[in-house]
C-alpha cells in the first residue's frame, strides 16, 4: 500500500513539474512576442509623422531610462488614449496605417505608459 502511495505521489510531482515547465516556456514566449511587437511599434512611431510633433525615439528612450515623463503626459487611461488617437484630427495617420502597424504601435505606446 505504502509503495503505491509513494509512486502515486512521485507521479503527481512529476506532472506538476512538467506543467510548470510548460507554463514557464509558454509565458516566456508571450513576453518575447510582446517585446518584439513593441520594438516594431517603435519603428512605426519613428517612420510615421509622429516625430513631426513629438519627441524622437532616442530621446524617449533616454527619458524612459531616467524614469522621466515621455510621450504620454495626460491620458494615463489606455482605452481613453487609443480613443483619442482614433478621433483626433492631428492623428489621422494612426487611423489610416495598416492594422499590423497600428497594433505594434499600440504595444509600444503601452510600454510608454509604464
Ligand atoms: C500635427 C502634430 C501631431 C502629430 C503628427 C502627432 N501628434 Fe500626437 N499629439 C499632438 C498634440 C498637440 C497632442 C496633445 C493633444 C492634447 O493633449 O489634447 C498629442 C497627443 C498625443 C498622445 C497623448 C499624450 C497624452 O499625454 O495624453 C499620444 C500618445 C500621441 N499624441 C501619439 C502620437 C503618435 C503615435 C503619432 C503618430 C502616429 C502622433 N501622435 C502624431 C500632436 C501630434
PDB file of C-alpha atoms and ligand atoms in Angstrom:
ATOM      1  CA  UNK A   1       0.000   0.000   0.000  1.00  0.00           C
ATOM      2  CA  UNK A   2       2.731   2.483   1.042  1.00  0.00           C
ATOM      3  CA  UNK A   3       4.623   1.631  -2.132  1.00  0.00           C
ATOM      4  CA  UNK A   4       1.647   2.560  -4.294  1.00  0.00           C
ATOM      5  CA  UNK A   5       1.099   5.790  -2.388  1.00  0.00           C
ATOM      6  CA  UNK A   6       4.728   6.762  -2.899  1.00  0.00           C
ATOM      7  CA  UNK A   7       4.595   6.005  -6.598  1.00  0.00           C
ATOM      8  CA  UNK A   8       1.386   7.972  -6.920  1.00  0.00           C
ATOM      9  CA  UNK A   9       2.975  10.919  -5.117  1.00  0.00           C
ATOM     10  CA  UNK A  10       6.071  10.830  -7.318  1.00  0.00           C
ATOM     11  CA  UNK A  11       3.913  10.724 -10.448  1.00  0.00           C
ATOM     12  CA  UNK A  12       1.979  13.726  -9.149  1.00  0.00           C
ATOM     13  CA  UNK A  13       5.148  15.698  -8.511  1.00  0.00           C
ATOM     14  CA  UNK A  14       6.437  14.780 -11.965  1.00  0.00           C
ATOM     15  CA  UNK A  15       3.242  16.016 -13.565  1.00  0.00           C
ATOM     16  CA  UNK A  16       3.345  19.277 -11.632  1.00  0.00           C
ATOM     17  CA  UNK A  17       6.979  19.824 -12.658  1.00  0.00           C
ATOM     18  CA  UNK A  18       6.133  19.195 -16.305  1.00  0.00           C
ATOM     19  CA  UNK A  19       3.165  21.553 -16.164  1.00  0.00           C
ATOM     20  CA  UNK A  20       5.320  24.236 -14.513  1.00  0.00           C
ATOM     21  CA  UNK A  21       7.999  23.913 -17.180  1.00  0.00           C
ATOM     22  CA  UNK A  22       5.409  24.087 -19.944  1.00  0.00           C
ATOM     23  CA  UNK A  23       3.890  27.191 -18.373  1.00  0.00           C
ATOM     24  CA  UNK A  24       7.287  28.921 -17.989  1.00  0.00           C
ATOM     25  CA  UNK A  25       8.146  28.157 -21.606  1.00  0.00           C
ATOM     26  CA  UNK A  26       4.801  29.467 -22.862  1.00  0.00           C
ATOM     27  CA  UNK A  27       4.957  32.564 -20.657  1.00  0.00           C
ATOM     28  CA  UNK A  28       8.488  33.409 -21.802  1.00  0.00           C
ATOM     29  CA  UNK A  29       7.343  33.138 -25.420  1.00  0.00           C
ATOM     30  CA  UNK A  30       4.484  35.571 -24.726  1.00  0.00           C
ATOM     31  CA  UNK A  31       6.876  38.068 -23.093  1.00  0.00           C
ATOM     32  CA  UNK A  32       9.233  37.840 -26.092  1.00  0.00           C
ATOM     33  CA  UNK A  33       6.335  38.367 -28.512  1.00  0.00           C
ATOM     34  CA  UNK A  34       5.218  41.458 -26.609  1.00  0.00           C
ATOM     35  CA  UNK A  35       8.748  42.854 -26.622  1.00  0.00           C
ATOM     36  CA  UNK A  36       9.228  42.368 -30.341  1.00  0.00           C
ATOM     37  CA  UNK A  37       5.818  43.916 -31.111  1.00  0.00           C
ATOM     38  CA  UNK A  38       6.806  46.971 -29.052  1.00  0.00           C
ATOM     39  CA  UNK A  39      10.142  47.191 -30.870  1.00  0.00           C
ATOM     40  CA  UNK A  40       8.380  47.115 -34.242  1.00  0.00           C
ATOM     41  CA  UNK A  41       5.968  49.688 -32.813  1.00  0.00           C
ATOM     42  CA  UNK A  42       8.901  51.957 -32.052  1.00  0.00           C
ATOM     43  CA  UNK A  43       9.833  51.790 -35.734  1.00  0.00           C
ATOM     44  CA  UNK A  44       6.257  52.574 -36.720  1.00  0.00           C
ATOM     45  CA  UNK A  45       6.377  55.615 -34.429  1.00  0.00           C
ATOM     46  CA  UNK A  46       9.699  56.730 -35.907  1.00  0.00           C
ATOM     47  CA  UNK A  47       8.698  56.207 -39.528  1.00  0.00           C
ATOM     48  CA  UNK A  48       5.315  57.955 -39.495  1.00  0.00           C
ATOM     49  CA  UNK A  49       4.608  61.631 -38.897  1.00  0.00           C
ATOM     50  CA  UNK A  50       4.559  61.227 -35.074  1.00  0.00           C
ATOM     51  CA  UNK A  51       8.010  62.756 -34.626  1.00  0.00           C
ATOM     52  CA  UNK A  52       6.969  65.875 -36.578  1.00  0.00           C
ATOM     53  CA  UNK A  53       5.243  66.947 -33.368  1.00  0.00           C
ATOM     54  CA  UNK A  54       6.510  64.570 -30.663  1.00  0.00           C
ATOM     55  CA  UNK A  55       9.955  63.710 -29.274  1.00  0.00           C
ATOM     56  CA  UNK A  56      12.278  61.446 -31.265  1.00  0.00           C
ATOM     57  CA  UNK A  57      12.697  57.795 -30.304  1.00  0.00           C
ATOM     58  CA  UNK A  58      16.210  58.139 -28.865  1.00  0.00           C
ATOM     59  CA  UNK A  59      15.067  60.968 -26.573  1.00  0.00           C
ATOM     60  CA  UNK A  60      12.056  58.940 -25.425  1.00  0.00           C
ATOM     61  CA  UNK A  61      14.428  56.044 -24.652  1.00  0.00           C
ATOM     62  CA  UNK A  62      16.656  58.302 -22.556  1.00  0.00           C
ATOM     63  CA  UNK A  63      13.652  59.639 -20.689  1.00  0.00           C
ATOM     64  CA  UNK A  64      12.365  56.131 -20.043  1.00  0.00           C
ATOM     65  CA  UNK A  65      15.750  55.120 -18.611  1.00  0.00           C
ATOM     66  CA  UNK A  66      15.684  58.102 -16.276  1.00  0.00           C
ATOM     67  CA  UNK A  67      12.039  57.341 -15.479  1.00  0.00           C
ATOM     68  CA  UNK A  68      11.044  60.804 -16.691  1.00  0.00           C
ATOM     69  CA  UNK A  69       7.700  61.581 -18.277  1.00  0.00           C
ATOM     70  CA  UNK A  70       7.924  60.949 -22.010  1.00  0.00           C
ATOM     71  CA  UNK A  71       5.323  60.886 -24.741  1.00  0.00           C
ATOM     72  CA  UNK A  72       2.299  60.378 -22.532  1.00  0.00           C
ATOM     73  CA  UNK A  73       1.527  63.105 -20.028  1.00  0.00           C
ATOM     74  CA  UNK A  74      -2.193  63.399 -19.540  1.00  0.00           C
ATOM     75  CA  UNK A  75      -4.090  60.353 -20.855  1.00  0.00           C
ATOM     76  CA  UNK A  76      -2.992  57.657 -18.445  1.00  0.00           C
ATOM     77  CA  UNK A  77      -6.081  55.546 -19.109  1.00  0.00           C
ATOM     78  CA  UNK A  78      -5.097  53.390 -22.058  1.00  0.00           C
ATOM     79  CA  UNK A  79      -8.576  52.978 -23.597  1.00  0.00           C
ATOM     80  CA  UNK A  80      -9.096  56.725 -23.420  1.00  0.00           C
ATOM     81  CA  UNK A  81      -5.706  57.252 -25.070  1.00  0.00           C
ATOM     82  CA  UNK A  82      -6.494  54.953 -28.002  1.00  0.00           C
ATOM     83  CA  UNK A  83      -9.928  56.533 -28.426  1.00  0.00           C
ATOM     84  CA  UNK A  84      -8.277  59.961 -28.516  1.00  0.00           C
ATOM     85  CA  UNK A  85      -5.813  58.881 -31.221  1.00  0.00           C
ATOM     86  CA  UNK A  86      -8.653  57.369 -33.262  1.00  0.00           C
ATOM     87  CA  UNK A  87     -10.687  60.564 -33.261  1.00  0.00           C
ATOM     88  CA  UNK A  88      -8.239  63.490 -33.050  1.00  0.00           C
ATOM     89  CA  UNK A  89      -7.717  65.377 -36.319  1.00  0.00           C
ATOM     90  CA  UNK A  90      -3.920  65.579 -35.830  1.00  0.00           C
ATOM     91  CA  UNK A  91      -3.700  61.824 -35.577  1.00  0.00           C
ATOM     92  CA  UNK A  92      -5.206  60.699 -38.887  1.00  0.00           C
ATOM     93  CA  UNK A  93      -2.058  58.671 -39.660  1.00  0.00           C
ATOM     94  CA  UNK A  94      -2.945  56.492 -36.653  1.00  0.00           C
ATOM     95  CA  UNK A  95      -6.275  55.710 -38.329  1.00  0.00           C
ATOM     96  CA  UNK A  96      -5.019  55.137 -41.856  1.00  0.00           C
ATOM     97  CA  UNK A  97      -1.946  52.984 -41.122  1.00  0.00           C
ATOM     98  CA  UNK A  98      -2.429  49.246 -41.624  1.00  0.00           C
ATOM     99  CA  UNK A  99      -3.731  47.056 -38.779  1.00  0.00           C
ATOM    100  CA  UNK A 100      -0.391  45.370 -38.088  1.00  0.00           C
ATOM    101  CA  UNK A 101       1.435  48.703 -37.790  1.00  0.00           C
ATOM    102  CA  UNK A 102      -1.291  50.048 -35.530  1.00  0.00           C
ATOM    103  CA  UNK A 103      -1.265  47.069 -33.176  1.00  0.00           C
ATOM    104  CA  UNK A 104       2.558  47.187 -32.924  1.00  0.00           C
ATOM    105  CA  UNK A 105       2.391  50.922 -32.289  1.00  0.00           C
ATOM    106  CA  UNK A 106      -0.182  50.295 -29.556  1.00  0.00           C
ATOM    107  CA  UNK A 107       2.201  47.752 -27.945  1.00  0.00           C
ATOM    108  CA  UNK A 108       4.881  50.447 -27.998  1.00  0.00           C
ATOM    109  CA  UNK A 109       2.555  53.063 -26.513  1.00  0.00           C
ATOM    110  CA  UNK A 110       1.556  50.608 -23.796  1.00  0.00           C
ATOM    111  CA  UNK A 111       5.197  50.407 -22.718  1.00  0.00           C
ATOM    112  CA  UNK A 112       5.422  54.219 -22.745  1.00  0.00           C
ATOM    113  CA  UNK A 113       2.773  54.308 -20.051  1.00  0.00           C
ATOM    114  CA  UNK A 114       4.818  52.335 -17.514  1.00  0.00           C
TER     115      UNK A 114
HETATM  116  C1  LIG B   1       0.401  67.571 -36.046  1.00  0.00           C
HETATM  117  C2  LIG B   1       1.084  67.239 -34.825  1.00  0.00           C
HETATM  118  C3  LIG B   1       0.970  65.820 -34.310  1.00  0.00           C
HETATM  119  C4  LIG B   1       1.240  64.657 -34.964  1.00  0.00           C
HETATM  120  C5  LIG B   1       1.657  64.454 -36.406  1.00  0.00           C
HETATM  121  C6  LIG B   1       1.027  63.581 -34.000  1.00  0.00           C
HETATM  122  N1  LIG B   1       0.654  64.104 -32.803  1.00  0.00           N
HETATM  123 FE1  LIG B   1       0.292  63.085 -31.099  1.00  0.00          FE
HETATM  124  N2  LIG B   1      -0.359  64.785 -30.210  1.00  0.00           N
HETATM  125  C7  LIG B   1      -0.245  66.062 -30.732  1.00  0.00           C
HETATM  126  C8  LIG B   1      -0.748  67.009 -29.765  1.00  0.00           C
HETATM  127  C9  LIG B   1      -0.790  68.527 -29.947  1.00  0.00           C
HETATM  128  C10 LIG B   1      -1.169  66.262 -28.646  1.00  0.00           C
HETATM  129  C11 LIG B   1      -1.777  66.764 -27.354  1.00  0.00           C
HETATM  130  C12 LIG B   1      -3.242  66.996 -27.557  1.00  0.00           C
HETATM  131  C13 LIG B   1      -3.998  67.095 -26.259  1.00  0.00           C
HETATM  132  O1  LIG B   1      -3.461  66.761 -25.200  1.00  0.00           O
HETATM  133  O2  LIG B   1      -5.150  67.477 -26.349  1.00  0.00           O
HETATM  134  C14 LIG B   1      -0.901  64.859 -28.960  1.00  0.00           C
HETATM  135  C15 LIG B   1      -1.151  63.813 -28.114  1.00  0.00           C
HETATM  136  C16 LIG B   1      -0.693  62.543 -28.301  1.00  0.00           C
HETATM  137  C17 LIG B   1      -0.742  61.486 -27.323  1.00  0.00           C
HETATM  138  C18 LIG B   1      -1.373  61.587 -25.945  1.00  0.00           C
HETATM  139  C19 LIG B   1      -0.423  62.210 -24.970  1.00  0.00           C
HETATM  140  C20 LIG B   1      -1.042  62.398 -23.615  1.00  0.00           C
HETATM  141  O3  LIG B   1      -0.324  62.862 -22.731  1.00  0.00           O
HETATM  142  O4  LIG B   1      -2.219  62.082 -23.419  1.00  0.00           O
HETATM  143  C21 LIG B   1      -0.141  60.398 -27.876  1.00  0.00           C
HETATM  144  C22 LIG B   1       0.079  59.041 -27.221  1.00  0.00           C
HETATM  145  C23 LIG B   1       0.264  60.745 -29.202  1.00  0.00           C
HETATM  146  N3  LIG B   1      -0.071  62.054 -29.429  1.00  0.00           N
HETATM  147  C24 LIG B   1       0.880  59.892 -30.073  1.00  0.00           C
HETATM  148  C25 LIG B   1       1.087  60.182 -31.400  1.00  0.00           C
HETATM  149  C26 LIG B   1       1.503  59.203 -32.388  1.00  0.00           C
HETATM  150  C27 LIG B   1       1.753  57.739 -32.096  1.00  0.00           C
HETATM  151  C28 LIG B   1       1.579  59.856 -33.568  1.00  0.00           C
HETATM  152  C29 LIG B   1       1.917  59.276 -34.925  1.00  0.00           C
HETATM  153  C30 LIG B   1       1.035  58.220 -35.403  1.00  0.00           C
HETATM  154  C31 LIG B   1       1.239  61.255 -33.325  1.00  0.00           C
HETATM  155  N4  LIG B   1       0.946  61.408 -32.004  1.00  0.00           N
HETATM  156  C32 LIG B   1       1.231  62.243 -34.279  1.00  0.00           C
HETATM  157  C33 LIG B   1       0.259  66.374 -31.963  1.00  0.00           C
HETATM  158  C34 LIG B   1       0.605  65.475 -32.943  1.00  0.00           C
END
